[in-house]
Coordinates of C-alpha atoms in Angstrom, one line a residue:
X23 CA -105.7 95.5 105.2
X24 CA -103.4 98.1 103.7
X25 CA -104.2 100.1 100.6
X26 CA -100.6 101.0 99.9
X27 CA -99.8 97.3 99.6
X28 CA -102.0 97.1 96.8
X29 CA -99.1 99.0 94.9
X30 CA -98.6 95.0 94.2
X31 CA -100.2 94.5 90.7
X32 CA -103.8 93.2 90.9
X33 CA -104.1 92.3 87.2
X34 CA -101.3 89.7 87.2
X35 CA -102.4 86.0 87.1
X36 CA -102.0 84.2 90.3
X37 CA -103.1 80.9 88.7
X38 CA -101.3 78.9 86.1
X39 CA -103.2 78.2 82.9
X40 CA -102.2 74.5 82.9
X41 CA -103.7 73.7 86.3
X42 CA -105.4 70.4 86.9
X43 CA -108.8 72.2 86.9
X44 CA -112.1 70.5 87.2
X45 CA -114.2 70.9 84.1
X46 CA -117.7 69.8 83.2
X47 CA -118.8 70.0 79.6
X48 CA -122.4 70.3 80.8
X49 CA -121.4 73.6 82.4
X50 CA -120.9 75.3 79.0
X51 CA -123.2 78.3 78.8
X52 CA -125.4 79.7 76.1
X53 CA -124.3 83.1 74.7
X54 CA -127.0 84.9 76.6
X55 CA -126.2 83.0 79.8
X56 CA -122.5 83.8 79.3
X57 CA -123.2 87.5 78.9
X58 CA -125.5 87.6 82.0
X59 CA -123.0 85.7 84.1
X60 CA -120.1 87.9 82.9
X61 CA -121.9 91.1 83.8
X62 CA -122.8 89.7 87.2
X63 CA -119.2 88.8 87.9
X64 CA -117.9 92.2 86.8
X65 CA -120.5 94.0 88.9
X66 CA -119.8 92.1 92.1
X67 CA -116.0 92.3 91.5
X68 CA -116.3 96.1 91.0
X69 CA -118.3 96.5 94.2
X70 CA -115.8 94.4 96.2
X71 CA -112.7 96.2 94.9
X72 CA -114.4 99.6 95.6
X73 CA -115.4 98.5 99.1
X74 CA -111.8 97.2 99.7
X75 CA -110.2 100.5 98.9
X76 CA -112.9 102.5 100.7
X77 CA -112.2 100.4 103.9
X78 CA -108.5 100.6 103.6
X79 CA -108.3 104.4 103.0
X80 CA -110.4 105.1 106.1
X81 CA -108.9 102.4 108.3
X82 CA -105.2 103.1 107.6
X83 CA -105.4 106.8 108.2
X84 CA -107.4 106.5 111.4
X85 CA -105.0 103.8 112.6
X86 CA -102.0 106.0 112.0
X87 CA -103.5 108.9 113.9
X88 CA -104.5 106.6 116.7
X89 CA -101.0 105.0 117.0
X90 CA -99.4 108.4 116.8
X91 CA -101.5 109.4 119.9
X92 CA -100.6 106.2 121.7
X93 CA -96.9 106.8 121.1
X94 CA -97.2 110.5 122.1
X95 CA -98.8 109.5 125.4
X96 CA -96.1 106.9 125.9
X97 CA -93.4 109.6 125.7
X98 CA -95.4 112.4 127.4
X99 CA -97.7 111.3 130.2
X100 CA -99.6 114.6 130.4
X101 CA -100.8 114.7 126.8
X102 CA -104.6 115.3 126.8
X103 CA -105.4 115.7 123.0
X104 CA -102.7 114.2 120.7
X105 CA -104.3 115.8 117.7
X106 CA -103.6 119.3 119.0
X107 CA -100.5 118.8 121.2
X108 CA -97.4 119.9 119.2
X109 CA -95.3 117.4 121.2
X110 CA -96.9 114.6 119.2
X111 CA -95.1 115.9 116.1
X112 CA -91.7 115.7 117.9
X113 CA -88.9 113.7 116.4
X114 CA -89.1 110.7 118.8
X115 CA -92.8 110.1 118.1
X116 CA -92.6 110.6 114.4
X117 CA -89.5 108.4 114.0
X118 CA -91.1 105.5 115.8
X119 CA -94.4 106.0 113.8
X120 CA -92.6 105.8 110.5
X121 CA -90.7 102.7 111.7
X122 CA -93.8 100.9 112.8
X123 CA -95.8 101.2 109.6
X124 CA -92.9 100.9 107.1
X125 CA -91.7 97.7 108.7
X126 CA -95.2 96.4 108.9
X127 CA -95.5 96.7 105.2
X128 CA -92.4 94.5 104.8
X129 CA -93.7 91.9 107.2
X130 CA -97.1 91.9 105.6
X131 CA -95.6 90.8 102.2
X132 CA -94.0 87.7 103.6
X133 CA -97.2 85.5 104.1
X134 CA -98.5 86.6 100.7
X135 CA -95.4 85.7 98.9
X136 CA -95.1 82.3 100.6
X137 CA -98.8 81.4 100.3
X138 CA -99.9 82.9 97.0
X139 CA -99.0 79.7 95.0
X140 CA -100.7 77.2 97.4
X141 CA -103.8 79.3 97.5
X142 CA -103.7 79.6 93.7
X143 CA -103.5 75.9 93.3
X144 CA -106.3 75.5 95.9
X145 CA -108.4 77.8 93.7
X146 CA -107.7 75.6 90.7
X147 CA -108.9 72.5 92.7
X148 CA -111.8 73.8 94.9
X149 CA -112.8 77.0 93.1
X150 CA -112.1 80.7 93.1
X151 CA -114.9 81.8 95.3
X152 CA -113.9 79.8 98.5
X153 CA -110.4 81.2 98.3
X154 CA -111.7 84.8 97.8
X155 CA -113.9 84.3 100.8
X156 CA -111.0 83.1 103.0
X157 CA -108.9 86.1 101.8
X158 CA -111.6 88.6 102.7
X159 CA -112.0 86.8 106.1
X160 CA -108.3 87.0 106.7
X161 CA -108.4 90.8 106.0
X162 CA -111.3 91.1 108.5
X163 CA -109.2 89.4 111.2
X164 CA -106.3 91.7 110.3
X165 CA -108.4 94.8 111.0
X166 CA -109.7 93.3 114.2
X167 CA -106.2 92.4 115.4
X168 CA -105.0 96.0 114.8
X169 CA -108.0 97.3 116.8
X170 CA -107.4 95.0 119.7
X171 CA -103.7 95.9 120.0
X172 CA -104.5 99.6 120.0
X173 CA -107.4 99.0 122.5
X174 CA -104.9 97.2 124.9
X175 CA -102.1 99.7 124.3
X176 CA -101.6 100.0 128.1
X177 CA -100.3 96.4 128.1
X178 CA -99.3 95.8 124.5
X179 CA -96.6 97.7 122.7
X180 CA -97.6 99.2 119.3
X181 CA -94.8 97.1 117.8
X182 CA -97.1 94.1 118.3
X183 CA -98.7 95.5 115.0
X184 CA -95.7 93.7 113.3
X185 CA -97.2 90.4 114.3
X186 CA -100.6 91.1 112.8
X187 CA -99.7 90.0 109.3
X188 CA -99.8 86.4 110.7
X189 CA -103.6 86.7 110.2
X190 CA -103.1 86.7 106.4
X191 CA -102.1 83.0 106.6
X192 CA -105.9 82.7 106.3
X193 CA -106.5 83.5 102.6
X194 CA -103.1 84.8 101.7
X195 CA -103.9 88.5 102.5
X196 CA -104.7 91.5 100.4
X197 CA -102.7 90.3 97.4
X198 CA -104.8 87.1 96.9
X199 CA -108.2 88.7 97.2
X200 CA -108.1 91.1 94.2
X201 CA -106.3 88.5 92.1
X202 CA -109.1 86.1 92.7
X203 CA -111.6 88.6 91.5
X204 CA -109.6 89.3 88.3
X205 CA -109.2 85.6 87.7
X206 CA -113.0 85.1 88.0
X207 CA -113.6 87.8 85.5
X208 CA -110.9 86.4 83.2
X209 CA -112.6 82.9 83.5
X210 CA -116.0 84.1 82.2
X211 CA -115.1 87.0 80.0
X212 CA -115.2 86.6 76.2
X213 CA -111.8 87.4 74.7
X214 CA -113.2 90.5 73.0
X215 CA -114.4 92.0 76.3
X216 CA -111.6 90.9 78.7
X217 CA -109.4 93.9 78.3
X218 CA -112.3 96.3 78.6
X219 CA -113.5 94.6 81.8
X220 CA -110.0 95.0 83.3
X221 CA -110.0 98.7 82.5
X222 CA -113.4 99.1 84.2
X223 CA -112.2 97.2 87.3
X224 CA -109.0 99.3 87.5
X225 CA -111.2 102.4 88.2
X226 CA -112.8 100.7 91.3
X227 CA -110.0 101.4 93.8
X228 CA -109.8 105.0 92.6
X229 CA -113.6 105.3 93.3
X230 CA -113.1 103.8 96.7
X231 CA -110.4 106.4 97.5
X232 CA -112.5 109.3 96.2
X233 CA -115.5 108.3 98.3
X234 CA -113.4 107.4 101.4
X235 CA -111.7 110.8 101.6
X236 CA -114.8 112.9 102.5
X237 CA -116.3 110.1 104.6
X238 CA -113.1 109.9 106.7
X239 CA -113.0 113.6 107.1
X240 CA -116.4 113.5 108.6
X241 CA -115.8 110.5 110.8
X242 CA -112.6 111.8 112.3
X243 CA -114.6 114.7 113.8
X244 CA -115.9 112.0 116.2
X245 CA -112.6 110.3 116.8
X246 CA -110.3 107.6 115.4
X247 CA -112.2 104.8 117.1
X248 CA -115.4 105.7 115.3
X249 CA -113.6 105.6 112.0
X250 CA -111.8 102.3 112.7
X251 CA -115.0 100.6 113.8
X252 CA -117.0 102.0 110.9
X253 CA -114.4 100.9 108.3
X254 CA -114.4 97.4 109.8
X255 CA -118.1 97.1 109.8
X256 CA -118.3 98.3 106.2
X257 CA -115.8 95.6 105.2
X258 CA -117.8 92.8 106.8
X259 CA -120.5 92.6 104.1
X260 CA -117.7 91.7 101.6
X261 CA -117.8 88.2 103.1
X262 CA -121.4 87.8 102.0
X263 CA -121.2 89.8 98.7
X264 CA -118.5 87.5 97.4
X265 CA -120.9 84.6 97.7
X266 CA -123.2 86.4 95.2
X267 CA -120.7 85.9 92.4
X268 CA -121.1 82.5 90.6
X269 CA -118.2 80.0 90.7
X270 CA -116.4 80.5 87.4
X271 CA -113.9 77.6 87.6
X272 CA -116.0 75.3 85.4
X273 CA -117.1 78.1 83.0
X274 CA -113.9 79.3 81.4
X275 CA -114.6 80.6 77.9
X276 CA -111.2 79.8 76.3
X277 CA -111.3 76.2 74.9
X278 CA -107.5 76.0 75.2
X279 CA -107.7 76.5 78.9
X280 CA -110.4 73.9 79.6
X281 CA -109.2 70.6 81.0
X282 CA -110.8 67.2 80.5
X283 CA -109.6 65.6 83.7
X284 CA -112.9 65.3 85.5
X285 CA -114.5 67.0 88.5
X286 CA -112.6 68.2 91.5
X287 CA -114.2 65.6 93.7
X288 CA -112.1 62.9 92.0
X289 CA -109.6 61.6 94.5
X290 CA -106.9 61.8 91.9
X291 CA -107.1 65.5 92.0
X292 CA -106.5 65.9 95.8
X293 CA -105.0 69.2 96.8
X294 CA -101.8 67.6 98.1
X295 CA -101.2 65.7 94.9
X296 CA -101.9 68.7 92.7
X297 CA -99.6 70.8 94.9
X298 CA -96.7 68.4 94.7
X299 CA -97.1 68.0 90.9
X300 CA -97.4 71.7 90.4
X301 CA -94.4 72.6 92.5
X302 CA -92.2 70.1 90.6
X303 CA -93.4 71.6 87.3
X304 CA -92.9 75.1 88.5
X305 CA -89.3 74.5 89.6
X306 CA -88.4 73.1 86.2
X307 CA -90.1 75.9 84.2
X308 CA -88.7 78.5 86.6
X309 CA -85.1 77.5 85.9
X310 CA -85.8 77.7 82.1
X311 CA -87.5 81.1 82.4
X312 CA -84.8 82.6 84.7
X313 CA -82.1 81.5 82.2
X314 CA -84.0 83.0 79.3
X315 CA -84.7 86.3 81.0
X316 CA -81.4 86.9 82.9
X317 CA -78.8 85.1 81.0
X318 CA -79.9 84.8 77.4
X319 CA -81.6 88.2 77.1
X320 CA -79.4 91.0 78.5
X321 CA -81.8 93.8 77.4
X322 CA -84.8 92.2 79.2
X323 CA -82.6 91.6 82.2
X324 CA -81.6 95.3 82.4
X325 CA -85.2 96.4 82.0
X326 CA -86.4 94.1 84.7
X327 CA -83.7 95.3 87.1
X328 CA -84.7 98.9 86.3
X329 CA -88.2 98.1 87.4
X330 CA -86.8 97.3 90.8
X331 CA -85.3 100.8 91.3
X332 CA -88.6 102.3 90.0
X333 CA -90.7 100.4 92.5
X334 CA -88.4 101.2 95.4
X335 CA -88.5 104.9 94.5
X336 CA -92.3 105.0 94.1
X337 CA -93.0 103.2 97.4
X338 CA -90.6 105.5 99.2
X339 CA -93.1 108.2 98.4
X340 CA -96.4 106.4 98.9
X341 CA -95.3 104.8 102.1
X342 CA -94.5 108.1 103.9
X343 CA -96.5 110.8 102.1
X344 CA -99.5 111.1 104.6
X345 CA -97.1 111.3 107.6
X346 CA -94.9 113.8 105.8
X347 CA -97.8 116.0 105.1
X348 CA -99.0 116.0 108.7
X349 CA -95.6 116.7 110.1
X350 CA -94.2 119.3 107.7
X351 CA -97.4 121.2 106.8
X352 CA -99.2 120.7 110.2
X353 CA -102.2 119.1 108.5
X354 CA -104.6 116.8 110.3
X355 CA -104.5 113.2 109.2
X356 CA -108.0 113.6 107.7
X357 CA -106.9 116.7 105.7
X358 CA -103.9 114.9 104.3
X359 CA -106.0 112.0 103.2
X360 CA -108.5 114.3 101.6
X361 CA -105.8 116.0 99.6
X362 CA -104.5 112.6 98.5
X363 CA -108.0 111.6 97.3
X364 CA -108.1 114.7 95.2
X365 CA -104.9 113.5 93.6
X366 CA -106.8 110.4 92.6
X367 CA -109.2 112.6 90.5
X368 CA -106.2 113.9 88.5
X369 CA -105.0 110.4 87.9
X370 CA -108.4 109.3 86.6
X371 CA -108.5 112.3 84.3
X372 CA -105.0 111.6 83.0
X373 CA -105.4 107.9 82.7
X374 CA -108.9 107.8 81.0
X375 CA -108.8 111.1 79.0
X376 CA -105.4 112.6 78.5
X377 CA -103.3 109.6 77.8
X378 CA -105.8 108.1 75.2
X379 CA -105.9 111.4 73.3
X380 CA -102.1 111.6 73.2
X381 CA -101.9 108.0 72.1
X382 CA -104.3 108.5 69.3
X383 CA -102.5 111.6 68.1
X384 CA -99.1 109.8 68.1
X385 CA -100.6 106.9 66.2
X386 CA -101.9 109.2 63.5
X387 CA -98.4 110.7 63.4
X388 CA -97.1 107.3 62.5
X389 CA -95.4 106.4 65.8
X390 CA -95.4 102.7 66.6
X391 CA -97.0 101.3 69.8
X392 CA -93.8 100.4 71.5
X393 CA -92.2 103.7 70.8
X394 CA -95.2 105.4 72.3
X395 CA -94.9 103.3 75.4
X396 CA -91.2 104.1 75.7
X397 CA -91.9 107.9 75.6
X398 CA -94.8 107.6 78.0
X399 CA -92.6 105.8 80.4
X400 CA -89.7 108.3 79.9
X401 CA -91.9 111.3 80.3
X402 CA -93.8 109.9 83.2
X403 CA -90.5 109.1 85.1
X404 CA -89.2 112.6 84.5
X405 CA -92.5 114.1 85.8
X406 CA -92.5 111.8 88.8
X407 CA -88.9 112.7 89.7
X408 CA -89.6 116.4 89.3
X409 CA -92.8 116.2 91.3
X410 CA -91.2 114.2 94.2
X411 CA -88.2 116.6 94.3
X412 CA -90.5 119.7 94.4
X413 CA -92.7 118.1 97.1
X414 CA -89.7 117.1 99.1
X415 CA -88.1 120.6 99.0
X416 CA -91.3 122.6 99.3
X417 CA -91.5 124.7 102.5
X418 CA -95.0 125.9 101.6
X419 CA -98.0 123.7 101.1
X420 CA -99.1 125.3 97.7
X421 CA -95.6 124.4 96.3
X422 CA -96.0 120.9 97.6
X423 CA -99.3 120.7 95.7
X424 CA -97.5 121.6 92.5
X425 CA -95.2 118.7 93.0
X426 CA -98.1 116.4 93.8
X427 CA -99.9 117.4 90.6
X428 CA -96.7 116.7 88.5
X429 CA -96.4 113.3 90.1
X430 CA -100.0 112.5 89.4
X431 CA -99.3 113.1 85.7
X432 CA -97.0 110.1 85.8
X433 CA -99.8 107.5 86.1
X434 CA -98.9 105.9 82.8
X435 CA -95.5 104.6 83.9
X436 CA -96.6 101.2 85.1
X437 CA -98.7 100.1 82.1
X438 CA -96.0 101.5 79.8
X439 CA -93.3 99.6 81.5
X440 CA -95.2 96.4 81.3
X441 CA -95.8 96.9 77.6
X442 CA -92.1 97.5 77.1
X443 CA -91.3 94.3 78.9
X444 CA -93.6 92.3 76.6
X445 CA -92.1 94.0 73.5
X446 CA -88.6 93.2 74.7
X447 CA -89.1 89.6 75.7
X448 CA -88.0 87.2 73.0
X449 CA -88.5 83.6 74.2
X450 CA -90.1 84.2 77.7
X451 CA -93.8 83.6 78.0
X452 CA -95.9 86.4 79.4
X453 CA -96.9 84.4 82.4
X454 CA -93.3 83.7 83.4
X455 CA -92.3 87.2 82.6
X456 CA -95.0 88.8 84.8
X457 CA -94.5 86.3 87.6
X458 CA -90.8 87.3 87.7
X459 CA -91.8 91.0 87.6
X460 CA -94.2 90.5 90.5
X461 CA -91.4 89.0 92.6
X462 CA -89.1 91.9 91.7
X463 CA -91.8 94.5 92.6
X464 CA -92.4 92.7 95.9
X465 CA -88.7 92.8 96.6
X466 CA -88.7 96.5 95.9
X467 CA -91.4 97.1 98.5
X468 CA -89.5 94.9 101.0
X469 CA -86.3 97.0 100.4
X470 CA -88.3 100.3 100.5
X471 CA -89.8 99.6 104.0
X472 CA -86.5 100.0 106.0
X473 CA -85.4 102.8 103.7
X474 CA -88.5 104.8 104.5
X475 CA -87.9 104.4 108.2
X476 CA -84.2 105.2 108.0
X477 CA -84.4 108.2 105.7
X478 CA -87.4 109.8 107.5
X479 CA -85.7 109.3 110.8
X480 CA -82.5 110.9 109.5
X481 CA -84.4 113.8 108.0
X482 CA -86.1 114.4 111.4
X483 CA -82.7 114.5 113.0
X484 CA -81.3 117.0 110.5
X485 CA -84.2 119.4 110.9
X486 CA -87.4 120.7 109.3
X487 CA -85.8 121.5 106.0
X488 CA -84.8 117.8 105.5
X489 CA -88.2 116.2 106.3
X490 CA -88.6 115.5 102.6
X491 CA -85.5 113.3 102.5
X492 CA -87.4 110.2 101.5
X493 CA -89.0 112.0 98.5
X494 CA -85.6 113.3 97.4
X495 CA -84.1 109.9 97.8
X496 CA -86.9 108.5 95.7
X497 CA -85.9 110.7 92.8
X498 CA -82.3 109.6 93.1
X499 CA -83.1 105.9 93.2
X500 CA -85.3 106.2 90.1
X501 CA -82.4 107.7 88.1
X502 CA -81.0 104.4 86.8
X503 CA -84.5 103.6 85.4
X504 CA -84.4 106.9 83.4
X505 CA -80.9 106.2 82.1
X506 CA -82.0 102.7 81.0
X507 CA -85.1 103.9 79.2
X508 CA -83.3 106.6 77.3
X509 CA -80.3 104.3 76.5
X510 CA -82.3 101.4 75.2
X511 CA -84.1 101.4 71.8
X512 CA -87.4 99.6 71.5
X513 CA -89.1 98.1 68.4
X514 CA -92.2 96.0 67.9
X515 CA -91.8 92.3 67.6
X516 CA -93.5 92.5 64.3
X517 CA -91.0 95.0 63.1
X518 CA -88.2 92.7 64.1
X519 CA -89.8 89.8 62.4
X520 CA -90.3 91.8 59.2
X521 CA -86.7 92.9 59.2
X522 CA -85.4 89.4 59.7
X523 CA -87.7 88.1 56.9
X524 CA -86.5 90.8 54.5
X525 CA -82.9 90.0 55.3
X526 CA -83.5 86.3 54.6
X527 CA -85.2 87.1 51.3
X528 CA -82.3 89.2 50.3
X529 CA -79.9 86.4 51.1
X530 CA -82.0 83.9 49.1
X531 CA -82.0 86.3 46.1

């Protein structure tokens, strides 16, 4: 499982609200029971999300260092210790390493994109917990397959890692697992507590990274294999922990989302029938939504396309940053991961303390919510571009840290962009809007994968001063998004409605 792939949004609904879901009126809970079940679901989901990022942070870094050593020994037979041999930072090894992992990211997205809908429908029919269990199990097999390929590196090329995403056919991969957890929380959460629960869950991956950094630093003193095996063993309990969360399919709190079609065991609700019915319905609704978003609403279309350039630019950085740090500044992989975990601290501080204070100040100053979001997105983008440019040009590590701090201050870009999309959309439902956005973001990662490999390889060829080419390219690619955000004007829907009503009243008078 790959933490960077989790730059795919975990909060977005994988399941349609109009699913043929089994409901049992006897399953309605008393208020006290609802509160108890809600807390239990949130706690278990928080533990699983933290454990997921903890595992991914340790596993990914150890795997990259191990594969770097395998490649180095392939090109240099007499290498004894790849972590200390300067030949392992040579152009040939580093170019192949960046190609391996950037393309694996692209290949890993394919099963998730193809299978997310069938697994979502299966969760509507059979329950959320079985699908979450299968997704976790698929991620376990993913890690085991990675280990086996590296173990048999004498007969298997490291490029066999590109075939490992096949294991995500079981459960849909890392994208389905967190979405199932968020769906379970959404099922049981009272409306008044739903947003707060999502904010709490959003801190779980950050906590996993913070804890994983020092643990990885310690484990790597014993070698990459110890870290890989430890990370895999720590992920195995997730298969049992997920069974502690109660099934929430029949306990949804929103009456509008409850269906009266009977239990899932009814033969009329077989998975194949539901799948065929849902696909027909989705094709019809998709055509309507696409027409509304891309043909009838040019402003929304431009904003959605700008999100594509933003995602490509952001992933160009996140996909290469650890390797860039080890190559340019001669850091060990464990040291690079530790510095990146410190960056997570800054993001938490900015996201939970700085941004709310600024938002409250701007509200008191009379600024509307959508205007605040626009300026958060604009400022965040400028900070990110400046930070990536400084980090890409920095010849000294302290200057790189300055750029890294600036980019950490841009944490508010993603939620601000989503708020702007909602404010801009006129006739498109939020579900269709975010589904379209998710496809665009996934497409951005698919495009960024080959760009990472090509730009880093070209930078290696040009010389040491151009190693930061992917970071510089990221700033250039994000420029269209900046232009769009400064060119467009944003107003709350309520403001628009009020203006239209006032105009109508003037016409009547």
